Amino acid sequence: MSEEANIQFSEREALLFHSEGRPGKIEIVASKPLTTQRDLALAYSPGVAVPVQAIADDPATAYDYTAKGNLVAVISNGTAILGMGNLGALASKPVMEGKAVLFKRFADVDSIDLEVKTEDVDAFINCVELLEPSFGGINLEDIKAPECFIIEQTLRERMNIPVFHDDQHGTAIITAAGLINACLLTGRNLADIKVVVNGAGAAAIACTELMKAMGVRHENVLMCDRTGVITTDREGVNQWQSAHAATTDRRTLTEALVGADVFLGLSAAGALKPEMVKDMAPAPIIFAMANPEPEIRPELAKAARPDAIIATGRSDYPNQVNNVLGFPFIFRGALDVRATAVNEEMKIAAARAIAELAREQVPEEVALAYGKAHSFGPEYIIPAPFDPRLMEVVSMAVAKAAMDSGVATKPILDMAAYRHTLRGRLNPTTSVLTLAYEGARAHPKRVIFAEAEEEVVLRAAIAFRDGGYGTPVLVGRDDVPERLRALGVSDPDSFELHNSRNSPLVPAMVDFLYNRLQRRGYLRRDCERMVNQDRNIFGSLLLQLGEGDAMITGVTRTYSQTLREVRRVIDVADGRTAFGMHLMVGQSHTVFIADTTVNERPSAEELADIAEQTAQVARQMGHEPRVAFLSYSNFGNPKGAFLENIRDAVKVLDGRGVSFEYEGEMAPDVALNPRQLANYPFARLSGPANILIMPGLQSAHISAKLLRELGGDSMIGPMLVGMEKPVQVAPMTSSAGDLVTLAVLAAGGIAR
């Protein structure tokens, strides 16, 4: 039911997220070069006339010459926005943009949000129907019942592209997947279970219809609304509800639940009482999906019936019914076979694929993120929302069902190749970063924020705590609580604050620092001054003394100055080289660039160390490393005086017998462009490099900064690697979101 995690944040943070930089969450990016007059002539007039004529001659070629085949419209009139009600079309735009973002993030489906300013059903239908030439699919969203039934059914009849109301069918598909597995665990058959549905809106009716299509018998289902059980002799029910009316003498929810196997709730908080649960059949199955507060809290249901299997719409309980498990991949499969509809067969295939995935062994990265080795059972009947296998498993099942049921106009002939294509659409880094956040919530740590007098740092600390990622340990003056209050924190004194002026830890810190530095020319009073006056020294000592698990700093001083101060307290890890690394993260690729911050003229040994350690981080993020040692020279052409350390680094790795591909010296175009690499058939890279080892700090730092400002990909970093304690030094221009990401990565041990 839920697409959102139950993460806390302030109204200010939410508004800043949507308003900072380019307002909103989406933009249009050209997929072809538009640099020269010739490019423009091909893109528009006169070149565009050629595909125009081709499409006029054969409309199916629109999928070949336009973006139609990967473009979904997310459409709403704002009459049922989330749980907020009818707030109008314009107010629904942030939600629809968010849906578009989820389509792209999870399934590489391009999406445009359209908000239609009408509550007139016929006007809405006509508007959407006329848009058919533009899109490969229609995702209806946040439209109130019963109008949503009329709208969807009519559009499905009139349009020759998939039309899918996610509020109905997305919830139904994930619920059905969970029900399949709950029945399997309790030894039940769908044909025999007795189901009570509490709620008679769009999602409840869709869930009921899909259950019946999968084998649940009509006579075994009782649907209830606020009035009670919907029976065949009851008046005042609409045609969609009456389709599920029952012949029974039971009139209330309490009566309906006696002996029931399944409670399916899409209603209101607290609707299911513990005493009702006690009257259900042995090992009852409870789907309490009201949001944000379910019909019954799982702990209350378990107290009443310890043998119950429970699912909710919340991310802080097991078995979350989350629509993001379904709709991106349903459209992915439908678009890839150019389906003319999303039919019952495709929905059932999606539900069964999701159910089967939950029964498979859970990937290690998912298990680590959620804090335990998930395995199929009462608390894992639905896969984790960020399981990276969903893309291929669900999309393939939907595509195959579309072909088998006759609605695919472009069948896939090689399913193995299709699976490979699906895997290549998404960037493993995005899943790993998401899982890192989930891991932080499962294993919250104490992270020291060393510059807590800065607003951006305080906003990051607030978000870190409210997100459930751990405890922020603030370093700052006594006025920090007032600054927190000004940012909307109602309980600023609940934040842990350390001030060197009154900290009882200062004597121990001075002793620790003096023991480290006394033979490096520092007097004890020098150490006392640094502890009392330098927040980075003080914060690093908090970390060394065990007052925190990780530290984030950097926004008030240059990177080099901050790192010098940190290294007075914290050493490089044994056998490691400290260096900085930037990540360029695109939709389907990540490139790791090192060393961008620390070593000015790295030796061959240091370059080899940097390559090995970066390869380790790349594997942590789901990538098979391919390392290129960069230079202006390609294997000696042109010759130069500063190539030996690069060549020797390759020899060092030869001697170490490492388990990843590497090559050099080579220019960036050869490293990244397969056509250029083909000029060197002896090169040992099997494909474009994803790790670029820079020859020196000057070229590395310039490249990273240029790419950050001019590149089209997201840039993460620099990430500090190789220190004995988890420390991250952020750029001075970091946003609160950047700081939270680095704090989560530091706390999670990534890039150690």
mmCIF file with all atom_site columns, N, CA, C and O in Angstrom, residues 309-353:
data_model
loop_
_atom_site.group_PDB
_atom_site.id
_atom_site.type_symbol
_atom_site.label_atom_id
_atom_site.label_alt_id
_atom_site.label_comp_id
_atom_site.label_asym_id
_atom_site.label_entity_id
_atom_site.label_seq_id
_atom_site.pdbx_PDB_ins_code
_atom_site.Cartn_x
_atom_site.Cartn_y
_atom_site.Cartn_z
_atom_site.occupancy
_atom_site.B_iso_or_equiv
_atom_site.pdbx_formal_charge
_atom_site.auth_seq_id
_atom_site.auth_comp_id
_atom_site.auth_asym_id
_atom_site.auth_atom_id
_atom_site.pdbx_PDB_model_num
ATOM 1   N N  . ILE A 1 309 ? 0.224  -14.227 10.930  1.00 0.00 ? 309 ILE A N  1
ATOM 2   C CA . ILE A 1 309 ? 1.140  -13.660 9.930   1.00 0.00 ? 309 ILE A CA 1
ATOM 3   C C  . ILE A 1 309 ? 0.587  -12.286 9.573   1.00 0.00 ? 309 ILE A C  1
ATOM 4   O O  . ILE A 1 309 ? -0.578 -12.163 9.201   1.00 0.00 ? 309 ILE A O  1
ATOM 5   N N  . ILE A 1 310 ? 1.433  -11.261 9.681   1.00 0.00 ? 310 ILE A N  1
ATOM 6   C CA . ILE A 1 310 ? 0.942  -9.887  9.592   1.00 0.00 ? 310 ILE A CA 1
ATOM 7   C C  . ILE A 1 310 ? 1.740  -9.102  8.565   1.00 0.00 ? 310 ILE A C  1
ATOM 8   O O  . ILE A 1 310 ? 2.977  -9.171  8.532   1.00 0.00 ? 310 ILE A O  1
ATOM 9   N N  . ALA A 1 311 ? 1.029  -8.341  7.748   1.00 0.00 ? 311 ALA A N  1
ATOM 10  C CA . ALA A 1 311 ? 1.636  -7.396  6.816   1.00 0.00 ? 311 ALA A CA 1
ATOM 11  C C  . ALA A 1 311 ? 0.977  -6.037  7.009   1.00 0.00 ? 311 ALA A C  1
ATOM 12  O O  . ALA A 1 311 ? -0.194 -5.956  7.381   1.00 0.00 ? 311 ALA A O  1
ATOM 13  N N  . THR A 1 312 ? 1.740  -4.981  6.767   1.00 0.00 ? 312 THR A N  1
ATOM 14  C CA . THR A 1 312 ? 1.206  -3.613  6.852   1.00 0.00 ? 312 THR A CA 1
ATOM 15  C C  . THR A 1 312 ? 1.738  -2.809  5.672   1.00 0.00 ? 312 THR A C  1
ATOM 16  O O  . THR A 1 312 ? 2.515  -3.313  4.860   1.00 0.00 ? 312 THR A O  1
ATOM 17  N N  . GLY A 1 313 ? 1.355  -1.539  5.624   1.00 0.00 ? 313 GLY A N  1
ATOM 18  C CA . GLY A 1 313 ? 1.903  -0.641  4.616   1.00 0.00 ? 313 GLY A CA 1
ATOM 19  C C  . GLY A 1 313 ? 3.129  0.101   5.100   1.00 0.00 ? 313 GLY A C  1
ATOM 20  O O  . GLY A 1 313 ? 3.642  0.962   4.387   1.00 0.00 ? 313 GLY A O  1
ATOM 21  N N  . ARG A 1 314 ? 3.627  -0.224  6.295   1.00 0.00 ? 314 ARG A N  1
ATOM 22  C CA . ARG A 1 314 ? 4.710  0.548   6.912   1.00 0.00 ? 314 ARG A CA 1
ATOM 23  C C  . ARG A 1 314 ? 6.054  -0.143  6.724   1.00 0.00 ? 314 ARG A C  1
ATOM 24  O O  . ARG A 1 314 ? 6.157  -1.373  6.739   1.00 0.00 ? 314 ARG A O  1
ATOM 25  N N  . SER A 1 315 ? 7.093  0.678   6.617   1.00 0.00 ? 315 SER A N  1
ATOM 26  C CA . SER A 1 315 ? 8.439  0.143   6.425   1.00 0.00 ? 315 SER A CA 1
ATOM 27  C C  . SER A 1 315 ? 9.098  -0.255  7.733   1.00 0.00 ? 315 SER A C  1
ATOM 28  O O  . SER A 1 315 ? 10.148 -0.907  7.718   1.00 0.00 ? 315 SER A O  1
ATOM 29  N N  . ASP A 1 316 ? 8.528  0.146   8.874   1.00 0.00 ? 316 ASP A N  1
ATOM 30  C CA . ASP A 1 316 ? 9.155  -0.182  10.157  1.00 0.00 ? 316 ASP A CA 1
ATOM 31  C C  . ASP A 1 316 ? 8.613  -1.472  10.755  1.00 0.00 ? 316 ASP A C  1
ATOM 32  O O  . ASP A 1 316 ? 8.891  -1.787  11.909  1.00 0.00 ? 316 ASP A O  1
ATOM 33  N N  . TYR A 1 317 ? 7.836  -2.221  9.994   1.00 0.00 ? 317 TYR A N  1
ATOM 34  C CA . TYR A 1 317 ? 7.397  -3.553  10.386  1.00 0.00 ? 317 TYR A CA 1
ATOM 35  C C  . TYR A 1 317 ? 7.727  -4.525  9.257   1.00 0.00 ? 317 TYR A C  1
ATOM 36  O O  . TYR A 1 317 ? 7.866  -4.124  8.095   1.00 0.00 ? 317 TYR A O  1
ATOM 37  N N  . PRO A 1 318 ? 7.841  -5.822  9.580   1.00 0.00 ? 318 PRO A N  1
ATOM 38  C CA . PRO A 1 318 ? 8.066  -6.802  8.507   1.00 0.00 ? 318 PRO A CA 1
ATOM 39  C C  . PRO A 1 318 ? 6.900  -6.816  7.524   1.00 0.00 ? 318 PRO A C  1
ATOM 40  O O  . PRO A 1 318 ? 5.785  -6.385  7.834   1.00 0.00 ? 318 PRO A O  1
ATOM 41  N N  . ASN A 1 319 ? 7.178  -7.335  6.332   1.00 0.00 ? 319 ASN A N  1
ATOM 42  C CA . ASN A 1 319 ? 6.139  -7.569  5.318   1.00 0.00 ? 319 ASN A CA 1
ATOM 43  C C  . ASN A 1 319 ? 5.433  -6.286  4.898   1.00 0.00 ? 319 ASN A C  1
ATOM 44  O O  . ASN A 1 319 ? 4.215  -6.153  5.003   1.00 0.00 ? 319 ASN A O  1
ATOM 45  N N  . GLN A 1 320 ? 6.215  -5.322  4.397   1.00 0.00 ? 320 GLN A N  1
ATOM 46  C CA . GLN A 1 320 ? 5.619  -4.076  3.931   1.00 0.00 ? 320 GLN A CA 1
ATOM 47  C C  . GLN A 1 320 ? 4.987  -4.271  2.554   1.00 0.00 ? 320 GLN A C  1
ATOM 48  O O  . GLN A 1 320 ? 5.639  -4.724  1.613   1.00 0.00 ? 320 GLN A O  1
ATOM 49  N N  . VAL A 1 321 ? 3.719  -3.918  2.442   1.00 0.00 ? 321 VAL A N  1
ATOM 50  C CA . VAL A 1 321 ? 3.029  -3.915  1.153   1.00 0.00 ? 321 VAL A CA 1
ATOM 51  C C  . VAL A 1 321 ? 3.342  -2.579  0.496   1.00 0.00 ? 321 VAL A C  1
ATOM 52  O O  . VAL A 1 321 ? 2.743  -1.556  0.802   1.00 0.00 ? 321 VAL A O  1
ATOM 53  N N  . ASN A 1 322 ? 4.301  -2.590  -0.404  1.00 0.00 ? 322 ASN A N  1
ATOM 54  C CA . ASN A 1 322 ? 4.834  -1.362  -0.988  1.00 0.00 ? 322 ASN A CA 1
ATOM 55  C C  . ASN A 1 322 ? 4.667  -1.433  -2.498  1.00 0.00 ? 322 ASN A C  1
ATOM 56  O O  . ASN A 1 322 ? 5.215  -2.322  -3.152  1.00 0.00 ? 322 ASN A O  1
ATOM 57  N N  . ASN A 1 323 ? 3.914  -0.502  -3.068  1.00 0.00 ? 323 ASN A N  1
ATOM 58  C CA . ASN A 1 323 ? 3.627  -0.538  -4.506  1.00 0.00 ? 323 ASN A CA 1
ATOM 59  C C  . ASN A 1 323 ? 4.863  -0.451  -5.382  1.00 0.00 ? 323 ASN A C  1
ATOM 60  O O  . ASN A 1 323 ? 4.817  -0.837  -6.548  1.00 0.00 ? 323 ASN A O  1
ATOM 61  N N  . VAL A 1 324 ? 5.957  0.064   -4.846  1.00 0.00 ? 324 VAL A N  1
ATOM 62  C CA . VAL A 1 324 ? 7.163  0.192   -5.661  1.00 0.00 ? 324 VAL A CA 1
ATOM 63  C C  . VAL A 1 324 ? 7.732  -1.174  -6.030  1.00 0.00 ? 324 VAL A C  1
ATOM 64  O O  . VAL A 1 324 ? 8.572  -1.285  -6.925  1.00 0.00 ? 324 VAL A O  1
ATOM 65  N N  . LEU A 1 325 ? 7.261  -2.226  -5.362  1.00 0.00 ? 325 LEU A N  1
ATOM 66  C CA . LEU A 1 325 ? 7.635  -3.588  -5.751  1.00 0.00 ? 325 LEU A CA 1
ATOM 67  C C  . LEU A 1 325 ? 7.021  -3.980  -7.088  1.00 0.00 ? 325 LEU A C  1
ATOM 68  O O  . LEU A 1 325 ? 7.460  -4.957  -7.695  1.00 0.00 ? 325 LEU A O  1
ATOM 69  N N  . GLY A 1 326 ? 6.006  -3.247  -7.526  1.00 0.00 ? 326 GLY A N  1
ATOM 70  C CA . GLY A 1 326 ? 5.265  -3.690  -8.692  1.00 0.00 ? 326 GLY A CA 1
ATOM 71  C C  . GLY A 1 326 ? 5.231  -2.761  -9.876  1.00 0.00 ? 326 GLY A C  1
ATOM 72  O O  . GLY A 1 326 ? 5.701  -3.103  -10.967 1.00 0.00 ? 326 GLY A O  1
ATOM 73  N N  . PHE A 1 327 ? 4.674  -1.551  -9.705  1.00 0.00 ? 327 PHE A N  1
ATOM 74  C CA . PHE A 1 327 ? 4.328  -0.752  -10.882 1.00 0.00 ? 327 PHE A CA 1
ATOM 75  C C  . PHE A 1 327 ? 5.509  -0.427  -11.799 1.00 0.00 ? 327 PHE A C  1
ATOM 76  O O  . PHE A 1 327 ? 5.333  -0.427  -13.024 1.00 0.00 ? 327 PHE A O  1
ATOM 77  N N  . PRO A 1 328 ? 6.730  -0.128  -11.291 1.00 0.00 ? 328 PRO A N  1
ATOM 78  C CA . PRO A 1 328 ? 7.797  0.189   -12.262 1.00 0.00 ? 328 PRO A CA 1
ATOM 79  C C  . PRO A 1 328 ? 8.087  -0.984  -13.188 1.00 0.00 ? 328 PRO A C  1
ATOM 80  O O  . PRO A 1 328 ? 8.313  -0.805  -14.394 1.00 0.00 ? 328 PRO A O  1
ATOM 81  N N  . PHE A 1 329 ? 8.068  -2.188  -12.639 1.00 0.00 ? 329 PHE A N  1
ATOM 82  C CA . PHE A 1 329 ? 8.467  -3.366  -13.400 1.00 0.00 ? 329 PHE A CA 1
ATOM 83  C C  . PHE A 1 329 ? 7.322  -3.894  -14.260 1.00 0.00 ? 329 PHE A C  1
ATOM 84  O O  . PHE A 1 329 ? 7.556  -4.500  -15.307 1.00 0.00 ? 329 PHE A O  1
ATOM 85  N N  . ILE A 1 330 ? 6.097  -3.650  -13.812 1.00 0.00 ? 330 ILE A N  1
ATOM 86  C CA . ILE A 1 330 ? 4.945  -4.016  -14.641 1.00 0.00 ? 330 ILE A CA 1
ATOM 87  C C  . ILE A 1 330 ? 4.962  -3.196  -15.929 1.00 0.00 ? 330 ILE A C  1
ATOM 88  O O  . ILE A 1 330 ? 4.790  -3.733  -17.031 1.00 0.00 ? 330 ILE A O  1
ATOM 89  N N  . PHE A 1 331 ? 5.192  -1.898  -15.801 1.00 0.00 ? 331 PHE A N  1
ATOM 90  C CA . PHE A 1 331 ? 5.285  -1.073  -17.003 1.00 0.00 ? 331 PHE A CA 1
ATOM 91  C C  . PHE A 1 331 ? 6.534  -1.401  -17.812 1.00 0.00 ? 331 PHE A C  1
ATOM 92  O O  . PHE A 1 331 ? 6.493  -1.369  -19.046 1.00 0.00 ? 331 PHE A O  1
ATOM 93  N N  . ARG A 1 332 ? 7.641  -1.728  -17.134 1.00 0.00 ? 332 ARG A N  1
ATOM 94  C CA . ARG A 1 332 ? 8.857  -2.085  -17.872 1.00 0.00 ? 332 ARG A CA 1
ATOM 95  C C  . ARG A 1 332 ? 8.583  -3.269  -18.796 1.00 0.00 ? 332 ARG A C  1
ATOM 96  O O  . ARG A 1 332 ? 8.902  -3.240  -19.984 1.00 0.00 ? 332 ARG A O  1
ATOM 97  N N  . GLY A 1 333 ? 8.001  -4.322  -18.254 1.00 0.00 ? 333 GLY A N  1
ATOM 98  C CA . GLY A 1 333 ? 7.693  -5.489  -19.072 1.00 0.00 ? 333 GLY A CA 1
ATOM 99  C C  . GLY A 1 333 ? 6.670  -5.191  -20.146 1.00 0.00 ? 333 GLY A C  1
ATOM 100 O O  . GLY A 1 333 ? 6.796  -5.648  -21.291 1.00 0.00 ? 333 GLY A O  1
ATOM 101 N N  . ALA A 1 334 ? 5.639  -4.406  -19.807 1.00 0.00 ? 334 ALA A N  1
ATOM 102 C CA . ALA A 1 334 ? 4.598  -4.075  -20.785 1.00 0.00 ? 334 ALA A CA 1
ATOM 103 C C  . ALA A 1 334 ? 5.152  -3.244  -21.928 1.00 0.00 ? 334 ALA A C  1
ATOM 104 O O  . ALA A 1 334 ? 4.832  -3.475  -23.107 1.00 0.00 ? 334 ALA A O  1
ATOM 105 N N  . LEU A 1 335 ? 5.975  -2.267  -21.617 1.00 0.00 ? 335 LEU A N  1
ATOM 106 C CA . LEU A 1 335 ? 6.552  -1.420  -22.664 1.00 0.00 ? 335 LEU A CA 1
ATOM 107 C C  . LEU A 1 335 ? 7.493  -2.206  -23.565 1.00 0.00 ? 335 LEU A C  1
ATOM 108 O O  . LEU A 1 335 ? 7.538  -1.984  -24.780 1.00 0.00 ? 335 LEU A O  1
ATOM 109 N N  . ASP A 1 336 ? 8.249  -3.118  -22.978 1.00 0.00 ? 336 ASP A N  1
ATOM 110 C CA . ASP A 1 336 ? 9.266  -3.819  -23.763 1.00 0.00 ? 336 ASP A CA 1
ATOM 111 C C  . ASP A 1 336 ? 8.668  -4.766  -24.789 1.00 0.00 ? 336 ASP A C  1
ATOM 112 O O  . ASP A 1 336 ? 9.346  -5.134  -25.758 1.00 0.00 ? 336 ASP A O  1
ATOM 113 N N  . VAL A 1 337 ? 7.423  -5.182  -24.597 1.00 0.00 ? 337 VAL A N  1
ATOM 114 C CA . VAL A 1 337 ? 6.762  -6.010  -25.616 1.00 0.00 ? 337 VAL A CA 1
ATOM 115 C C  . VAL A 1 337 ? 5.678  -5.217  -26.340 1.00 0.00 ? 337 VAL A C  1
ATOM 116 O O  . VAL A 1 337 ? 4.875  -5.774  -27.082 1.00 0.00 ? 337 VAL A O  1
ATOM 117 N N  . ARG A 1 338 ? 5.656  -3.894  -26.086 1.00 0.00 ? 338 ARG A N  1
ATOM 118 C CA . ARG A 1 338 ? 4.645  -3.019  -26.698 1.00 0.00 ? 338 ARG A CA 1
ATOM 119 C C  . ARG A 1 338 ? 3.229  -3.562  -26.477 1.00 0.00 ? 338 ARG A C  1
ATOM 120 O O  . ARG A 1 338 ? 2.439  -3.722  -27.428 1.00 0.00 ? 338 ARG A O  1
ATOM 121 N N  . ALA A 1 339 ? 2.932  -3.831  -25.231 1.00 0.00 ? 339 ALA A N  1
ATOM 122 C CA . ALA A 1 339 ? 1.625  -4.388  -24.884 1.00 0.00 ? 339 ALA A CA 1
ATOM 123 C C  . ALA A 1 339 ? 0.534  -3.356  -25.115 1.00 0.00 ? 339 ALA A C  1
ATOM 124 O O  . ALA A 1 339 ? 0.743  -2.154  -24.937 1.00 0.00 ? 339 ALA A O  1
ATOM 125 N N  . THR A 1 340 ? -0.634 -3.824  -25.474 1.00 0.00 ? 340 THR A N  1
ATOM 126 C CA . THR A 1 340 ? -1.776 -2.936  -25.687 1.00 0.00 ? 340 THR A CA 1
ATOM 127 C C  . THR A 1 340 ? -2.606 -2.757  -24.424 1.00 0.00 ? 340 THR A C  1
ATOM 128 O O  . THR A 1 340 ? -3.543 -1.951  -24.411 1.00 0.00 ? 340 THR A O  1
ATOM 129 N N  . ALA A 1 341 ? -2.283 -3.508  -23.363 1.00 0.00 ? 341 ALA A N  1
ATOM 130 C CA . ALA A 1 341 ? -3.027 -3.414  -22.115 1.00 0.00 ? 341 ALA A CA 1
ATOM 131 C C  . ALA A 1 341 ? -2.214 -4.063  -21.006 1.00 0.00 ? 341 ALA A C  1
ATOM 132 O O  . ALA A 1 341 ? -1.257 -4.802  -21.266 1.00 0.00 ? 341 ALA A O  1
ATOM 133 N N  . VAL A 1 342 ? -2.594 -3.779  -19.751 1.00 0.00 ? 342 VAL A N  1
ATOM 134 C CA . VAL A 1 342 ? -2.147 -4.572  -18.607 1.00 0.00 ? 342 VAL A CA 1
ATOM 135 C C  . VAL A 1 342 ? -3.354 -5.390  -18.182 1.00 0.00 ? 342 VAL A C  1
ATOM 136 O O  . VAL A 1 342 ? -4.297 -4.861  -17.581 1.00 0.00 ? 342 VAL A O  1
ATOM 137 N N  . ASN A 1 343 ? -3.355 -6.677  -18.535 1.00 0.00 ? 343 ASN A N  1
ATOM 138 C CA . ASN A 1 343 ? -4.529 -7.512  -18.293 1.00 0.00 ? 343 ASN A CA 1
ATOM 139 C C  . ASN A 1 343 ? -4.367 -8.340  -17.019 1.00 0.00 ? 343 ASN A C  1
ATOM 140 O O  . ASN A 1 343 ? -3.350 -8.253  -16.321 1.00 0.00 ? 343 ASN A O  1
ATOM 141 N N  . GLU A 1 344 ? -5.393 -9.141  -16.709 1.00 0.00 ? 344 GLU A N  1
ATOM 142 C CA . GLU A 1 344 ? -5.371 -9.940  -15.478 1.00 0.00 ? 344 GLU A CA 1
ATOM 143 C C  . GLU A 1 344 ? -4.203 -10.916 -15.484 1.00 0.00 ? 344 GLU A C  1
ATOM 144 O O  . GLU A 1 344 ? -3.582 -11.167 -14.452 1.00 0.00 ? 344 GLU A O  1
ATOM 145 N N  . GLU A 1 345 ? -3.913 -11.496 -16.656 1.00 0.00 ? 345 GLU A N  1
ATOM 146 C CA . GLU A 1 345 ? -2.804 -12.455 -16.732 1.00 0.00 ? 345 GLU A CA 1
ATOM 147 C C  . GLU A 1 345 ? -1.478 -11.806 -16.357 1.00 0.00 ? 345 GLU A C  1
ATOM 148 O O  . GLU A 1 345 ? -0.643 -12.421 -15.664 1.00 0.00 ? 345 GLU A O  1
ATOM 149 N N  . MET A 1 346 ? -1.271 -10.575 -16.773 1.00 0.00 ? 346 MET A N  1
ATOM 150 C CA . MET A 1 346 ? -0.022 -9.879  -16.453 1.00 0.00 ? 346 MET A CA 1
ATOM 151 C C  . MET A 1 346 ? 0.042  -9.540  -14.965 1.00 0.00 ? 346 MET A C  1
ATOM 152 O O  . MET A 1 346 ? 1.099  -9.636  -14.333 1.00 0.00 ? 346 MET A O  1
ATOM 153 N N  . LYS A 1 347 ? -1.095 -9.144  -14.391 1.00 0.00 ? 347 LYS A N  1
ATOM 154 C CA . LYS A 1 347 ? -1.118 -8.828  -12.955 1.00 0.00 ? 347 LYS A CA 1
ATOM 155 C C  . LYS A 1 347 ? -0.863 -10.076 -12.118 1.00 0.00 ? 347 LYS A C  1
ATOM 156 O O  . LYS A 1 347 ? -0.105 -10.043 -11.139 1.00 0.00 ? 347 LYS A O  1
ATOM 157 N N  . ILE A 1 348 ? -1.472 -11.173 -12.502 1.00 0.00 ? 348 ILE A N  1
ATOM 158 C CA . ILE A 1 348 ? -1.263 -12.430 -11.769 1.00 0.00 ? 348 ILE A CA 1
ATOM 159 C C  . ILE A 1 348 ? 0.189  -12.883 -11.906 1.00 0.00 ? 348 ILE A C  1
ATOM 160 O O  . ILE A 1 348 ? 0.807  -13.344 -10.934 1.00 0.00 ? 348 ILE A O  1
ATOM 161 N N  . ALA A 1 349 ? 0.752  -12.734 -13.098 1.00 0.00 ? 349 ALA A N  1
ATOM 162 C CA . ALA A 1 349 ? 2.155  -13.111 -13.301 1.00 0.00 ? 349 ALA A CA 1
ATOM 163 C C  . ALA A 1 349 ? 3.073  -12.283 -12.415 1.00 0.00 ? 349 ALA A C  1
ATOM 164 O O  . ALA A 1 349 ? 4.043  -12.810 -11.840 1.00 0.00 ? 349 ALA A O  1
ATOM 165 N N  . ALA A 1 350 ? 2.779  -10.994 -12.309 1.00 0.00 ? 350 ALA A N  1
ATOM 166 C CA . ALA A 1 350 ? 3.587  -10.133 -11.447 1.00 0.00 ? 350 ALA A CA 1
ATOM 167 C C  . ALA A 1 350 ? 3.484  -10.580 -9.994  1.00 0.00 ? 350 ALA A C  1
ATOM 168 O O  . ALA A 1 350 ? 4.491  -10.668 -9.279  1.00 0.00 ? 350 ALA A O  1
ATOM 169 N N  . ALA A 1 351 ? 2.272  -10.866 -9.527  1.00 0.00 ? 351 ALA A N  1
ATOM 170 C CA . ALA A 1 351 ? 2.081  -11.303 -8.141  1.00 0.00 ? 351 ALA A CA 1
ATOM 171 C C  . ALA A 1 351 ? 2.830  -12.597 -7.868  1.00 0.00 ? 351 ALA A C  1
ATOM 172 O O  . ALA A 1 351 ? 3.496  -12.743 -6.823  1.00 0.00 ? 351 ALA A O  1
ATOM 173 N N  . ARG A 1 352 ? 2.734  -13.543 -8.774  1.00 0.00 ? 352 ARG A N  1
ATOM 174 C CA . ARG A 1 352 ? 3.414  -14.828 -8.573  1.00 0.00 ? 352 ARG A CA 1
ATOM 175 C C  . ARG A 1 352 ? 4.931  -14.670 -8.607  1.00 0.00 ? 352 ARG A C  1
ATOM 176 O O  . ARG A 1 352 ? 5.651  -15.318 -7.835  1.00 0.00 ? 352 ARG A O  1
ATOM 177 N N  . ALA A 1 353 ? 5.435  -13.794 -9.488  1.00 0.00 ? 353 ALA A N  1
ATOM 178 C CA . ALA A 1 353 ? 6.881  -13.573 -9.554  1.00 0.00 ? 353 ALA A CA 1
ATOM 179 C C  . ALA A 1 353 ? 7.402  -12.947 -8.264  1.00 0.00 ? 353 ALA A C  1
ATOM 180 O O  . ALA A 1 353 ? 8.463  -13.329 -7.745  1.00 0.00 ? 353 ALA A O  1
#
